Structures are given as structure tokens and as C-alpha cells.
CSV table of C-alpha atoms in Angstrom, one decimal:
chain,number,residue,atom,x,y,z
N,1,MET,CA,17.4,20.2,62.8
N,2,GLU,CA,15.0,19.1,60.1
N,3,LEU,CA,12.0,21.4,59.5
N,4,LEU,CA,8.9,19.7,58.4
N,5,LYS,CA,6.1,20.8,56.1
N,6,ASN,CA,4.1,23.4,58.0
N,7,THR,CA,0.5,22.2,58.0
N,8,VAL,CA,-2.2,24.5,59.3
N,9,ARG,CA,-3.2,23.4,62.7
N,10,PRO,CA,-5.6,25.3,64.9
N,11,PHE,CA,-3.6,24.6,68.0
N,12,ILE,CA,-0.1,24.4,69.3
N,13,THR,CA,1.4,21.7,71.5
N,14,GLY,CA,3.5,22.5,74.6
N,15,TYR,CA,5.0,20.4,77.4
N,16,LEU,CA,5.3,21.1,81.2
N,17,ILE,CA,7.3,18.8,83.5
N,18,LYS,CA,7.2,18.9,87.3
N,19,GLY,CA,10.8,19.5,88.5
N,20,GLU,CA,12.4,19.7,91.8
N,21,GLY,CA,10.4,21.7,94.4
N,22,GLN,CA,7.2,20.6,92.7
N,23,VAL,CA,7.4,23.5,90.2
N,24,TYR,CA,6.3,23.0,86.6
N,25,HIS,CA,8.8,23.9,84.0
N,26,SER,CA,7.8,24.8,80.5
N,27,VAL,CA,9.6,22.7,77.9
N,28,GLN,CA,9.4,24.7,74.7
N,29,MET,CA,9.4,22.5,71.6
N,30,ASN,CA,8.8,23.7,68.0
N,31,SER,CA,6.2,21.3,66.7
N,32,ASN,CA,7.6,21.6,63.1
N,33,VAL,CA,11.1,20.5,64.1
N,34,ALA,CA,11.6,16.7,63.8
N,35,PHE,CA,14.1,16.3,66.7
N,36,GLN,CA,14.8,18.5,69.8
N,37,GLU,CA,16.6,18.1,73.1
N,38,VAL,CA,16.2,20.1,76.4
N,39,CYS,CA,17.4,19.6,80.0
N,40,VAL,CA,15.2,20.5,83.1
N,41,ASP,CA,16.7,20.0,86.5
N,42,ASN,CA,18.2,16.4,86.4
N,43,LEU,CA,16.1,15.3,83.4
N,44,ALA,CA,17.3,15.2,79.8
N,45,ILE,CA,14.3,15.2,77.4
N,46,LYS,CA,14.5,14.3,73.7
N,47,ARG,CA,11.4,14.7,71.5
N,48,VAL,CA,11.2,13.0,68.1
N,49,LEU,CA,8.3,13.7,65.7
N,50,LEU,CA,7.8,10.2,64.2
N,51,PRO,CA,7.2,10.0,60.5
N,52,ASP,CA,3.7,9.1,59.3
N,53,LYS,CA,2.5,8.8,55.7
N,54,ASN,CA,-0.8,10.6,56.8
N,55,GLU,CA,-0.1,14.3,57.1
N,56,ARG,CA,-3.1,14.7,59.4
N,57,THR,CA,-1.5,12.4,62.0
N,58,ARG,CA,1.3,13.7,64.3
N,59,ILE,CA,3.0,11.3,66.8
N,60,ASN,CA,5.6,12.6,69.2
N,61,LYS,CA,7.9,10.3,71.2
N,62,LEU,CA,9.6,11.7,74.3
N,63,LEU,CA,12.6,10.0,75.9
N,64,ILE,CA,13.2,11.2,79.4
N,65,TYR,CA,16.5,10.4,81.0
N,66,ASN,CA,17.2,10.7,84.8
N,67,MET,CA,20.8,12.1,85.2
N,68,SER,CA,20.7,11.8,89.0
N,69,SER,CA,21.5,9.1,91.5
N,70,LYS,CA,18.0,9.1,93.0
N,71,THR,CA,14.6,7.9,91.8
N,72,ILE,CA,12.4,10.6,90.4
N,73,GLU,CA,8.6,10.5,90.3
N,74,THR,CA,7.2,13.4,88.3
N,75,LYS,CA,4.4,14.5,86.1
N,76,MET,CA,4.4,15.6,82.4
N,77,LYS,CA,1.6,17.8,81.0
N,78,VAL,CA,0.9,17.9,77.3
N,79,HIS,CA,-0.8,21.2,76.6
N,80,TYR,CA,-2.8,22.1,73.5
N,81,TYR,CA,-3.6,25.8,73.1
N,82,MET,CA,-5.1,27.7,70.3
N,83,ASN,CA,-3.2,29.5,67.5
N,84,SER,CA,-4.2,33.2,67.4
N,85,GLY,CA,-6.9,33.9,64.9
N,86,CYS,CA,-8.3,30.4,64.8
N,87,VAL,CA,-11.9,29.5,65.6
N,88,MET,CA,-12.1,28.1,69.2
N,89,PRO,CA,-13.2,24.5,69.1
N,90,PHE,CA,-15.7,22.6,71.2
N,91,VAL,CA,-13.5,20.3,73.4
N,92,TYR,CA,-14.6,17.3,75.5
N,93,TYR,CA,-13.2,14.3,77.2
N,94,SER,CA,-14.2,10.9,75.8
N,95,PRO,CA,-14.3,8.4,78.7
N,96,HIS,CA,-14.8,5.4,76.4
N,97,TYR,CA,-11.7,6.2,74.3
N,98,GLU,CA,-9.7,7.9,77.0
N,99,ALA,CA,-8.9,10.8,74.8
N,100,MET,CA,-9.7,14.5,74.3
N,101,VAL,CA,-11.8,15.4,71.3
N,102,ALA,CA,-11.9,18.9,69.7
N,103,CYS,CA,-14.4,19.8,67.1
N,104,THR,CA,-14.0,22.7,64.7
N,105,ASN,CA,-16.4,23.7,61.8
N,106,ASP,CA,-14.7,21.4,59.3
N,107,SER,CA,-12.6,18.8,61.3
N,108,TYR,CA,-12.4,16.6,64.4
N,109,TYR,CA,-9.2,16.3,66.4
N,110,VAL,CA,-8.4,13.4,68.8
N,111,THR,CA,-5.5,13.9,71.2
N,112,GLY,CA,-4.2,11.1,73.4
N,113,GLY,CA,-1.0,9.4,74.6
N,114,MET,CA,0.7,6.6,76.5
N,115,SER,CA,3.6,6.5,78.8
N,116,GLN,CA,5.6,3.6,80.2
N,117,GLU,CA,3.4,4.0,83.3
N,118,GLY,CA,0.1,3.9,81.3
N,119,GLY,CA,-2.3,6.4,79.9
N,120,PRO,CA,-3.0,9.9,81.1
N,121,ILE,CA,-4.1,10.2,84.7
N,122,GLN,CA,-5.8,13.6,84.3
N,123,TYR,CA,-7.6,15.4,81.5
N,124,GLN,CA,-8.5,19.1,81.5
N,125,THR,CA,-10.9,20.9,79.2
N,126,ASN,CA,-11.3,24.1,81.2
N,127,MET,CA,-10.0,27.4,80.0
N,128,HIS,CA,-6.4,26.5,80.5
N,129,ASP,CA,-3.6,29.0,81.1
N,130,MET,CA,-0.1,27.5,80.4
N,131,ASN,CA,1.6,30.2,82.4
N,132,ALA,CA,-0.6,29.6,85.4
N,133,SER,CA,0.2,25.8,85.2
N,134,ALA,CA,3.9,26.6,85.1
N,135,ALA,CA,3.5,28.7,88.2
N,136,GLY,CA,1.5,25.9,89.9
N,137,ASN,CA,-1.7,28.1,90.1
N,138,ALA,CA,-3.9,26.1,87.7
N,139,THR,CA,-7.2,24.7,88.9
N,140,LYS,CA,-6.7,21.0,89.6
N,141,THR,CA,-9.5,19.1,87.8
N,142,VAL,CA,-9.7,15.4,87.0
N,143,TYR,CA,-12.0,14.4,84.2
N,144,GLN,CA,-13.2,18.0,83.8
N,145,PRO,CA,-16.6,18.0,82.1
N,146,LEU,CA,-17.5,19.4,78.7
N,147,THR,CA,-16.4,23.0,78.0
N,148,LYS,CA,-17.6,25.0,75.1
N,149,HIS,CA,-15.0,27.1,73.3
N,150,SER,CA,-12.0,26.1,75.4
N,151,ASP,CA,-8.8,27.9,74.5
N,152,GLY,CA,-6.7,25.2,75.9
N,153,TRP,CA,-6.7,21.7,77.2
N,154,SER,CA,-4.2,19.2,78.6
N,155,LEU,CA,-3.3,15.6,79.4
N,156,THR,CA,-1.2,14.7,82.4
N,157,PHE,CA,1.0,11.6,82.7
N,158,ASP,CA,2.8,10.0,85.6
N,159,LEU,CA,6.5,9.3,85.0
N,160,ARG,CA,8.8,7.2,87.3
N,161,LEU,CA,12.6,7.2,86.6
N,162,LEU,CA,15.1,5.0,88.4
N,163,PRO,CA,18.6,6.5,88.9
N,164,TYR,CA,20.5,6.9,85.6
N,165,ASP,CA,17.5,5.3,83.8
N,166,GLN,CA,15.1,6.5,81.1
N,167,THR,CA,11.4,6.3,80.4
N,168,TYR,CA,9.4,7.1,77.4
N,169,MET,CA,6.1,8.8,76.5
N,170,TYR,CA,4.1,9.1,73.3
N,171,ASP,CA,1.5,11.8,72.5
N,172,TRP,CA,-0.5,12.1,69.3
N,173,GLU,CA,-3.0,14.2,67.5
N,174,LEU,CA,-5.2,12.8,64.8
N,175,SER,CA,-7.5,14.9,62.5
N,176,ASP,CA,-10.1,14.0,60.0
N,177,THR,CA,-13.6,15.0,58.8
N,178,GLU,CA,-15.0,11.7,60.1
N,179,LEU,CA,-14.8,11.1,63.9
N,180,VAL,CA,-15.3,7.3,63.6
N,181,ASN,CA,-12.0,7.0,61.6
N,182,LEU,CA,-10.1,8.9,64.3
N,183,GLU,CA,-11.5,6.7,67.1
N,184,LYS,CA,-10.3,3.5,65.4
N,185,GLU,CA,-6.9,5.0,64.8
N,186,HIS,CA,-6.6,6.3,68.4
N,187,LEU,CA,-7.5,2.8,69.8
N,188,ALA,CA,-4.9,1.2,67.4
N,189,LEU,CA,-2.2,3.6,68.7
N,190,ARG,CA,-3.1,2.9,72.4
N,191,GLN,CA,-2.8,-0.8,71.8
N,192,LEU,CA,0.5,-0.4,69.8
N,193,PHE,CA,2.2,1.8,72.5
N,194,ASN,CA,0.7,0.0,75.6
């Protein structure tokens, strides 16, 4: 495993995938490791942190392989939750850009993604508890309105896998001091991965 330069990020990325029995499983990935593999139920998941010359851009590619003889329709949640000791950001959903935007005192962060099935189907900006989501107890909110000082937010994607087939998903986080630069970069990534 290759460890990458540890940049100071105010939040951590985590993944949850809905497995058999409609239960969410936490997929623990170290965001500073370039390549990781895990298995959940009949799914093999590989995460690759794609190289980018801009250290303020992080793009993850997830390859999900169905190891069973039946079609699997599932959901993948990409969670963003705060590092301890960091200032809580102002987080909102941007309907025009179909992205989540987090604002801290000195930077903007745009988080988004695309799967083979399309963009996220649900955005959450409420006080989000990853453990409650894994247990299936999280409040179900689509296009949750603006929340001040959220300690976590998420994007949910639909995934459909035919027997012994694979699908893919990209998620990214972009940061800059100018929001307009991030919006342009986010739109370019959506077009590239769509």
C-alpha cells in the first residue's frame, strides 16, 4: 500500500453500502492510502485514489464487483464527517451544480460524484451519524435544506450489478479559496465521468 502525502483536511470520507437484508455495512477506507480492497456480502470493492497534480483535489474511483449469480441492486453512501478539533463548516446542497458545498473560515469544499447509474439520488446535510446510518436508524431526507454547523453530510448513489459483473463509481472533493473555480472544476468532472 502506498501512503500519500497527508494534507490537512477538516473532514474524513467514509463509505456505507447496503448489503443483504437491507443493512448498511461500513466500508472503512484510509483516505491516505492510494489503493484498498474490501469484501461485503457478495460484493468485492476496490478503491483507488486517482493521481492529480492539484493537491487540493481528491478523486476516488470505486470498482464494485458482484461475486454472486443474482442481480444486486443496492445503494452506496459517501459520508463526510468532521475531524476532531476542526471548526465545523457551513454545509449546503447546491441544486444547480448537484453538489454539496462546505464553507470554513478560509476555504470552500465541493463534494460530488457519479456512478454508472448517474449522479447522487440523495443529499443529506443534517447532523449525520455514521453509526446510526449503518444501523439503518438515520433520518431519511432527500435534498435536505441548509444546515449550519453540520458535523457530517452524505451523498447516496444507486448501484445495479448483474451476476458476476462490475460497476464503478467516482467521488471527489475539491477545495479552494474561490468558490467559482470549484464550481467549474466540479462541472468538468461531472461531464468527464458521465
